[in-house]
């Protein structure tokens, strides 16, 4: 499986291939255009860009079916009118992929510079962040530097923005974890956590689950609050003895595999739940694998395009 291909990739790739072949055939029919006319046609042919910007992950399998799935969902809708491109913001991940796998991925500055060099006039940047935290602010700050480089710029919202977004995410997670929802199991979601004010979004997500009658769901974080201990205490107080642990993150990467699921690490969520007497199952699936979540990102692209 190529780095750009995921469950939605075949449709996008096939459509793109068809367009490429058509373009080749048309190009082959024209041999009399003046160089100035060719240059003018080239400028007209430059599509606006949707730059899907992610933190990134070095877990190749997860990247294909999470970040790749979001990109393909966007590509599936917009491939005819937009060039869909990728950027990562974590340079350490970009460097690791280059050294380990020979995979080259632009950071945001490189991706934006490439768009400028290609003559792109309109750009939509759609982050795959869950919330408007520090990383989202960094993306906005970087994009602001290019305000005079494009005719039109628009920045899409993160996953959890409107009240409707929260409800849709809750419904999507409920559906995805339905097979574990037997009335006897706590369904525990591990988010990253942040020092930014947006850390309150985890508490809001918990409140939405409660308001939707989904009291079997518990939300915590690795690096902030609510802590793993908070989640264990809440699940225990509710009378649960079994727990399914799943990442509340786009990708099931390092945090999910190590901080959540590694029972040999006494500091992991899995080990702490076991020590507290829970029967534990770990679900190593990122939110990007959930098609209903991917569709929320697509709707945010819709909104961003409408603002151009």
mmCIF file of C-alpha atoms in Angstrom:
data_model
loop_
_atom_site.group_PDB
_atom_site.id
_atom_site.type_symbol
_atom_site.label_atom_id
_atom_site.label_comp_id
_atom_site.label_asym_id
_atom_site.label_seq_id
_atom_site.Cartn_x
_atom_site.Cartn_y
_atom_site.Cartn_z
ATOM 1 C CA UNK A 1 0.000 0.000 0.000
ATOM 2 C CA UNK A 2 1.437 3.376 -0.975
ATOM 3 C CA UNK A 3 1.775 6.208 1.535
ATOM 4 C CA UNK A 4 -1.080 8.160 -0.054
ATOM 5 C CA UNK A 5 -3.519 5.261 -0.400
ATOM 6 C CA UNK A 6 -6.159 4.302 2.148
ATOM 7 C CA UNK A 7 -9.671 2.935 2.132
ATOM 8 C CA UNK A 8 -10.894 5.941 0.135
ATOM 9 C CA UNK A 9 -7.777 6.151 -1.993
ATOM 10 C CA UNK A 10 -8.845 3.966 -4.889
ATOM 11 C CA UNK A 11 -11.675 6.279 -5.934
ATOM 12 C CA UNK A 12 -9.508 9.358 -5.706
ATOM 13 C CA UNK A 13 -6.561 7.724 -7.433
ATOM 14 C CA UNK A 14 -8.723 6.362 -10.226
ATOM 15 C CA UNK A 15 -10.352 9.705 -10.814
ATOM 16 C CA UNK A 16 -7.016 11.479 -10.745
ATOM 17 C CA UNK A 17 -5.572 8.945 -13.178
ATOM 18 C CA UNK A 18 -8.466 9.456 -15.574
ATOM 19 C CA UNK A 19 -7.944 13.190 -15.509
ATOM 20 C CA UNK A 20 -4.192 12.729 -16.057
ATOM 21 C CA UNK A 21 -4.778 10.496 -19.091
ATOM 22 C CA UNK A 22 -7.296 12.924 -20.521
ATOM 23 C CA UNK A 23 -4.870 15.772 -20.023
ATOM 24 C CA UNK A 24 -2.097 13.787 -21.758
ATOM 25 C CA UNK A 25 -4.325 13.082 -24.743
ATOM 26 C CA UNK A 26 -5.307 16.729 -25.098
ATOM 27 C CA UNK A 27 -1.711 17.858 -24.765
ATOM 28 C CA UNK A 28 -0.716 15.488 -27.534
ATOM 29 C CA UNK A 29 -3.193 17.113 -29.939
ATOM 30 C CA UNK A 30 -1.721 20.587 -29.626
ATOM 31 C CA UNK A 31 1.545 21.421 -31.350
ATOM 32 C CA UNK A 32 0.992 24.925 -32.714
ATOM 33 C CA UNK A 33 0.517 27.042 -29.579
ATOM 34 C CA UNK A 34 2.992 29.839 -29.084
ATOM 35 C CA UNK A 35 5.122 29.716 -25.954
ATOM 36 C CA UNK A 36 3.292 32.713 -24.514
ATOM 37 C CA UNK A 37 -0.041 30.959 -25.027
ATOM 38 C CA UNK A 38 1.309 27.831 -23.379
ATOM 39 C CA UNK A 39 2.464 29.891 -20.425
ATOM 40 C CA UNK A 40 -0.953 31.510 -20.162
ATOM 41 C CA UNK A 41 -2.700 28.132 -20.314
ATOM 42 C CA UNK A 42 -0.342 26.778 -17.640
ATOM 43 C CA UNK A 43 -1.310 29.598 -15.319
ATOM 44 C CA UNK A 44 -4.986 28.889 -15.916
ATOM 45 C CA UNK A 45 -4.381 25.183 -15.269
ATOM 46 C CA UNK A 46 -2.987 25.733 -11.765
ATOM 47 C CA UNK A 47 -5.652 24.478 -9.411
ATOM 48 C CA UNK A 48 -6.360 26.010 -6.037
ATOM 49 C CA UNK A 49 -4.954 23.887 -3.220
ATOM 50 C CA UNK A 50 -6.411 22.262 -0.133
ATOM 51 C CA UNK A 51 -3.439 21.707 2.167
ATOM 52 C CA UNK A 52 -4.299 19.086 4.783
ATOM 53 C CA UNK A 53 -2.020 19.809 7.713
ATOM 54 C CA UNK A 54 -1.381 17.199 10.413
ATOM 55 C CA UNK A 55 0.973 16.781 13.337
ATOM 56 C CA UNK A 56 2.049 13.521 11.710
ATOM 57 C CA UNK A 57 3.034 10.061 12.869
ATOM 58 C CA UNK A 58 5.891 7.649 12.273
ATOM 59 C CA UNK A 59 3.493 4.685 12.545
ATOM 60 C CA UNK A 60 3.088 3.921 8.848
ATOM 61 C CA UNK A 61 0.091 1.596 9.078
ATOM 62 C CA UNK A 62 -1.870 4.041 11.216
ATOM 63 C CA UNK A 63 -0.928 6.982 8.998
ATOM 64 C CA UNK A 64 -2.429 5.324 5.933
ATOM 65 C CA UNK A 65 -5.799 4.667 7.549
ATOM 66 C CA UNK A 66 -6.158 7.823 9.648
ATOM 67 C CA UNK A 67 -4.485 10.898 8.154
ATOM 68 C CA UNK A 68 -4.674 9.229 4.747
ATOM 69 C CA UNK A 69 -8.381 8.533 5.196
ATOM 70 C CA UNK A 70 -9.121 12.167 6.044
ATOM 71 C CA UNK A 71 -7.138 13.332 3.024
ATOM 72 C CA UNK A 72 -8.921 10.853 0.778
ATOM 73 C CA UNK A 73 -12.344 11.888 2.089
ATOM 74 C CA UNK A 74 -11.497 15.467 1.108
ATOM 75 C CA UNK A 75 -10.002 14.339 -2.202
ATOM 76 C CA UNK A 76 -13.079 12.261 -2.989
ATOM 77 C CA UNK A 77 -15.239 15.398 -2.929
ATOM 78 C CA UNK A 78 -12.872 18.017 -4.290
ATOM 79 C CA UNK A 79 -10.410 16.297 -6.636
ATOM 80 C CA UNK A 80 -11.898 17.886 -9.755
ATOM 81 C CA UNK A 81 -11.467 21.467 -8.604
ATOM 82 C CA UNK A 82 -8.643 21.340 -6.051
ATOM 83 C CA UNK A 83 -5.181 19.877 -5.697
ATOM 84 C CA UNK A 84 -5.112 18.064 -2.345
ATOM 85 C CA UNK A 85 -1.701 18.264 -0.665
ATOM 86 C CA UNK A 86 -0.194 17.126 2.644
ATOM 87 C CA UNK A 87 1.949 18.835 5.260
ATOM 88 C CA UNK A 88 3.128 17.719 8.704
ATOM 89 C CA UNK A 89 4.010 20.108 11.509
ATOM 90 C CA UNK A 90 6.226 17.776 13.578
ATOM 91 C CA UNK A 91 9.718 18.133 12.101
ATOM 92 C CA UNK A 92 11.028 15.253 14.208
ATOM 93 C CA UNK A 93 8.522 12.939 12.525
ATOM 94 C CA UNK A 94 9.302 14.331 9.070
ATOM 95 C CA UNK A 95 13.019 13.717 9.667
ATOM 96 C CA UNK A 96 12.424 10.205 11.002
ATOM 97 C CA UNK A 97 10.316 9.178 8.020
ATOM 98 C CA UNK A 98 12.936 10.556 5.628
ATOM 99 C CA UNK A 99 15.821 8.740 7.327
ATOM 100 C CA UNK A 100 14.042 5.477 8.153
ATOM 101 C CA UNK A 101 11.736 5.010 5.170
ATOM 102 C CA UNK A 102 12.893 7.422 2.486
ATOM 103 C CA UNK A 103 9.499 9.173 2.670
ATOM 104 C CA UNK A 104 9.596 12.914 2.022
ATOM 105 C CA UNK A 105 6.804 15.009 3.523
ATOM 106 C CA UNK A 106 6.764 18.798 3.508
ATOM 107 C CA UNK A 107 6.540 20.782 6.697
ATOM 108 C CA UNK A 108 4.056 23.628 6.512
ATOM 109 C CA UNK A 109 6.555 26.244 5.395
ATOM 110 C CA UNK A 110 7.850 23.992 2.626
ATOM 111 C CA UNK A 111 4.322 23.175 1.499
ATOM 112 C CA UNK A 112 3.287 26.827 1.375
ATOM 113 C CA UNK A 113 6.492 27.803 -0.427
ATOM 114 C CA UNK A 114 5.842 25.050 -2.961
ATOM 115 C CA UNK A 115 2.355 26.427 -3.570
ATOM 116 C CA UNK A 116 3.802 29.898 -4.162
ATOM 117 C CA UNK A 117 6.409 28.507 -6.571
ATOM 118 C CA UNK A 118 3.707 26.580 -8.446
ATOM 119 C CA UNK A 119 1.700 29.735 -8.978
ATOM 120 C CA UNK A 120 -1.215 28.747 -6.760
ATOM 121 C CA UNK A 121 -3.524 31.714 -6.170
ATOM 122 C CA UNK A 122 -6.092 30.230 -3.792
ATOM 123 C CA UNK A 123 -5.374 27.996 -0.812
ATOM 124 C CA UNK A 124 -7.422 26.350 1.907
ATOM 125 C CA UNK A 125 -5.498 24.950 4.876
ATOM 126 C CA UNK A 126 -7.416 22.247 6.738
ATOM 127 C CA UNK A 127 -5.737 21.049 9.937
ATOM 128 C CA UNK A 128 -6.556 17.617 11.325
ATOM 129 C CA UNK A 129 -6.180 18.864 14.901
ATOM 130 C CA UNK A 130 -8.897 17.931 17.372
ATOM 131 C CA UNK A 131 -9.139 21.376 18.915
ATOM 132 C CA UNK A 132 -7.913 24.951 18.608
ATOM 133 C CA UNK A 133 -4.880 24.486 20.848
ATOM 134 C CA UNK A 134 -1.247 25.522 20.585
ATOM 135 C CA UNK A 135 -0.557 23.563 17.391
ATOM 136 C CA UNK A 136 -3.605 24.991 15.670
ATOM 137 C CA UNK A 137 -2.450 28.493 16.684
ATOM 138 C CA UNK A 138 0.981 27.730 15.184
ATOM 139 C CA UNK A 139 -0.641 26.753 11.893
ATOM 140 C CA UNK A 140 -2.635 29.992 11.851
ATOM 141 C CA UNK A 141 0.465 32.069 12.635
ATOM 142 C CA UNK A 142 2.424 30.399 9.846
ATOM 143 C CA UNK A 143 -0.397 30.895 7.353
ATOM 144 C CA UNK A 144 -0.665 34.578 8.287
ATOM 145 C CA UNK A 145 2.909 35.079 7.041
ATOM 146 C CA UNK A 146 1.702 34.225 3.536
ATOM 147 C CA UNK A 147 -1.213 36.672 3.442
ATOM 148 C CA UNK A 148 0.379 38.606 0.565
ATOM 149 C CA UNK A 149 1.464 35.502 -1.352
ATOM 150 C CA UNK A 150 -1.997 34.298 -2.367
ATOM 151 C CA UNK A 151 -5.083 36.012 -3.726
ATOM 152 C CA UNK A 152 -7.350 34.053 -1.392
ATOM 153 C CA UNK A 153 -6.570 32.171 1.848
ATOM 154 C CA UNK A 154 -8.864 30.310 4.217
ATOM 155 C CA UNK A 155 -8.144 28.283 7.353
ATOM 156 C CA UNK A 156 -10.485 25.421 8.239
ATOM 157 C CA UNK A 157 -11.693 24.712 11.768
ATOM 158 C CA UNK A 158 -10.366 21.848 13.921
ATOM 159 C CA UNK A 159 -12.547 18.807 14.574
ATOM 160 C CA UNK A 160 -14.189 20.054 17.777
ATOM 161 C CA UNK A 161 -15.436 23.541 17.035
ATOM 162 C CA UNK A 162 -19.229 23.850 17.093
ATOM 163 C CA UNK A 163 -21.662 22.203 19.507
ATOM 164 C CA UNK A 164 -22.842 20.134 16.556
ATOM 165 C CA UNK A 165 -19.277 18.886 16.025
ATOM 166 C CA UNK A 166 -19.165 17.509 19.569
ATOM 167 C CA UNK A 167 -22.492 15.730 19.148
ATOM 168 C CA UNK A 168 -21.430 14.229 15.822
ATOM 169 C CA UNK A 169 -18.129 13.025 17.290
ATOM 170 C CA UNK A 170 -19.949 11.466 20.252
ATOM 171 C CA UNK A 171 -22.337 9.669 17.880
ATOM 172 C CA UNK A 172 -19.468 8.500 15.665
ATOM 173 C CA UNK A 173 -17.525 7.076 18.618
ATOM 174 C CA UNK A 174 -20.641 5.435 20.043
ATOM 175 C CA UNK A 175 -21.283 3.678 16.724
ATOM 176 C CA UNK A 176 -17.649 2.635 16.346
ATOM 177 C CA UNK A 177 -17.489 1.121 19.849
ATOM 178 C CA UNK A 178 -20.960 -0.430 19.793
ATOM 179 C CA UNK A 179 -19.602 -3.984 19.844
ATOM 180 C CA UNK A 180 -18.022 -3.343 23.259
ATOM 181 C CA UNK A 181 -21.034 -1.537 24.693
ATOM 182 C CA UNK A 182 -22.617 -4.362 26.732
ATOM 183 C CA UNK A 183 -23.760 -2.289 29.708
ATOM 184 C CA UNK A 184 -20.962 -3.731 31.852
ATOM 185 C CA UNK A 185 -17.939 -2.037 30.251
ATOM 186 C CA UNK A 186 -16.537 1.450 30.712
ATOM 187 C CA UNK A 187 -15.533 2.950 27.379
ATOM 188 C CA UNK A 188 -12.511 5.121 28.161
ATOM 189 C CA UNK A 189 -10.995 7.613 25.740
ATOM 190 C CA UNK A 190 -7.417 8.810 26.134
ATOM 191 C CA UNK A 191 -6.704 12.270 24.755
ATOM 192 C CA UNK A 192 -3.351 14.025 24.615
ATOM 193 C CA UNK A 193 -3.975 17.019 26.857
ATOM 194 C CA UNK A 194 -2.528 20.507 26.539
ATOM 195 C CA UNK A 195 -1.467 23.513 28.574
ATOM 196 C CA UNK A 196 -3.660 25.703 26.380
ATOM 197 C CA UNK A 197 -7.148 26.821 27.340
ATOM 198 C CA UNK A 198 -8.454 24.300 24.820
ATOM 199 C CA UNK A 199 -7.758 21.531 27.361
ATOM 200 C CA UNK A 200 -11.257 22.392 28.626
ATOM 201 C CA UNK A 201 -12.559 20.777 25.423
ATOM 202 C CA UNK A 202 -11.986 17.349 26.997
ATOM 203 C CA UNK A 203 -14.329 18.233 29.850
ATOM 204 C CA UNK A 204 -16.814 19.564 27.314
ATOM 205 C CA UNK A 205 -16.617 16.287 25.386
ATOM 206 C CA UNK A 206 -17.344 14.436 28.624
ATOM 207 C CA UNK A 207 -20.323 16.709 29.255
ATOM 208 C CA UNK A 208 -21.657 16.061 25.757
ATOM 209 C CA UNK A 209 -21.456 12.300 26.313
ATOM 210 C CA UNK A 210 -23.404 12.780 29.541
ATOM 211 C CA UNK A 211 -26.016 15.003 27.923
ATOM 212 C CA UNK A 212 -26.479 12.471 25.120
ATOM 213 C CA UNK A 213 -27.135 9.755 27.699
ATOM 214 C CA UNK A 214 -23.804 8.050 26.999
ATOM 215 C CA UNK A 215 -22.678 7.754 30.609
ATOM 216 C CA UNK A 216 -20.574 4.678 29.837
ATOM 217 C CA UNK A 217 -17.989 6.948 28.170
ATOM 218 C CA UNK A 218 -15.130 8.508 30.129
ATOM 219 C CA UNK A 219 -12.640 11.034 28.741
ATOM 220 C CA UNK A 220 -9.124 11.647 30.093
ATOM 221 C CA UNK A 221 -5.680 12.800 28.940
ATOM 222 C CA UNK A 222 -2.055 11.698 28.991
ATOM 223 C CA UNK A 223 -0.436 15.038 29.800
ATOM 224 C CA UNK A 224 -3.103 17.145 31.494
ATOM 225 C CA UNK A 225 -6.468 16.751 33.203
ATOM 226 C CA UNK A 226 -8.593 14.718 33.584
ATOM 227 C CA UNK A 227 -5.831 12.229 34.405
ATOM 228 C CA UNK A 228 -5.869 8.466 34.045
ATOM 229 C CA UNK A 229 -6.475 8.254 37.778
ATOM 230 C CA UNK A 230 -9.497 10.544 37.396
ATOM 231 C CA UNK A 231 -10.937 8.245 34.733
ATOM 232 C CA UNK A 232 -10.313 5.115 36.822
ATOM 233 C CA UNK A 233 -11.990 6.737 39.817
ATOM 234 C CA UNK A 234 -15.027 7.765 37.759
ATOM 235 C CA UNK A 235 -15.391 4.356 36.115
ATOM 236 C CA UNK A 236 -15.010 2.589 39.473
ATOM 237 C CA UNK A 237 -17.572 4.871 41.122
ATOM 238 C CA UNK A 238 -19.999 3.964 38.316
ATOM 239 C CA UNK A 239 -19.565 0.290 39.184
ATOM 240 C CA UNK A 240 -17.585 -0.871 36.149
ATOM 241 C CA UNK A 241 -15.069 -3.718 36.375
ATOM 242 C CA UNK A 242 -14.282 -3.981 32.673
ATOM 243 C CA UNK A 243 -12.848 -1.233 30.483
ATOM 244 C CA UNK A 244 -12.078 -0.674 26.828
ATOM 245 C CA UNK A 245 -9.335 1.884 26.273
ATOM 246 C CA UNK A 246 -9.201 3.814 22.988
ATOM 247 C CA UNK A 247 -7.235 6.872 21.851
ATOM 248 C CA UNK A 248 -9.136 10.130 21.576
ATOM 249 C CA UNK A 249 -6.665 11.167 18.888
ATOM 250 C CA UNK A 250 -6.677 11.201 15.104
ATOM 251 C CA UNK A 251 -3.845 8.666 14.915
ATOM 252 C CA UNK A 252 -3.159 5.518 16.921
ATOM 253 C CA UNK A 253 0.538 6.292 17.188
ATOM 254 C CA UNK A 254 3.123 6.475 19.952
ATOM 255 C CA UNK A 255 0.759 7.631 22.691
ATOM 256 C CA UNK A 256 -1.835 4.985 21.891
ATOM 257 C CA UNK A 257 0.636 2.111 21.577
ATOM 258 C CA UNK A 258 2.847 3.028 24.528
ATOM 259 C CA UNK A 259 1.161 5.441 26.950
ATOM 260 C CA UNK A 260 -2.174 3.672 26.612
ATOM 261 C CA UNK A 261 -1.751 0.030 25.608
ATOM 262 C CA UNK A 262 1.667 -1.113 26.902
ATOM 263 C CA UNK A 263 0.803 -3.184 29.965
ATOM 264 C CA UNK A 264 4.523 -3.775 30.648
ATOM 265 C CA UNK A 265 4.879 -0.061 31.426
ATOM 266 C CA UNK A 266 3.489 0.589 34.926
ATOM 267 C CA UNK A 267 2.777 4.200 33.948
ATOM 268 C CA UNK A 268 0.547 3.239 31.017
ATOM 269 C CA UNK A 269 -3.225 3.494 31.163
ATOM 270 C CA UNK A 270 -3.573 -0.254 30.585
ATOM 271 C CA UNK A 271 -1.268 -1.122 33.488
ATOM 272 C CA UNK A 272 -2.975 1.350 35.824
ATOM 273 C CA UNK A 273 -6.438 0.018 34.974
ATOM 274 C CA UNK A 274 -5.281 -3.574 35.528
ATOM 275 C CA UNK A 275 -3.711 -2.582 38.858
ATOM 276 C CA UNK A 276 -7.067 -1.063 39.818
ATOM 277 C CA UNK A 277 -8.773 -4.408 39.227
ATOM 278 C CA UNK A 278 -10.203 -3.841 35.741
ATOM 279 C CA UNK A 279 -10.388 -6.376 32.942
ATOM 280 C CA UNK A 280 -8.872 -4.335 30.106
ATOM 281 C CA UNK A 281 -9.163 -4.361 26.319
ATOM 282 C CA UNK A 282 -7.226 -1.862 24.194
ATOM 283 C CA UNK A 283 -8.650 -0.630 20.910
ATOM 284 C CA UNK A 284 -5.833 0.745 18.795
ATOM 285 C CA UNK A 285 -7.871 2.818 16.371
ATOM 286 C CA UNK A 286 -7.394 6.508 15.684
ATOM 287 C CA UNK A 287 -10.361 8.786 15.082
ATOM 288 C CA UNK A 288 -9.239 9.206 11.484
ATOM 289 C CA UNK A 289 -10.319 5.602 10.841
ATOM 290 C CA UNK A 290 -13.905 6.604 11.567
ATOM 291 C CA UNK A 291 -15.604 7.664 8.313
ATOM 292 C CA UNK A 292 -18.154 9.767 10.212
ATOM 293 C CA UNK A 293 -15.294 11.738 11.791
ATOM 294 C CA UNK A 294 -13.627 12.159 8.393
ATOM 295 C CA UNK A 295 -16.875 13.628 7.096
ATOM 296 C CA UNK A 296 -16.772 16.318 9.789
ATOM 297 C CA UNK A 297 -13.388 17.421 8.487
ATOM 298 C CA UNK A 298 -14.868 17.527 4.977
ATOM 299 C CA UNK A 299 -17.670 19.769 6.258
ATOM 300 C CA UNK A 300 -15.056 22.102 7.715
ATOM 301 C CA UNK A 301 -13.373 22.263 4.326
ATOM 302 C CA UNK A 302 -16.783 23.149 2.871
ATOM 303 C CA UNK A 303 -17.058 26.031 5.347
ATOM 304 C CA UNK A 304 -13.515 27.215 4.662
ATOM 305 C CA UNK A 305 -14.111 27.260 0.899
ATOM 306 C CA UNK A 306 -17.306 29.222 1.435
ATOM 307 C CA UNK A 307 -15.229 31.906 3.163
ATOM 308 C CA UNK A 308 -12.798 32.359 0.270
#
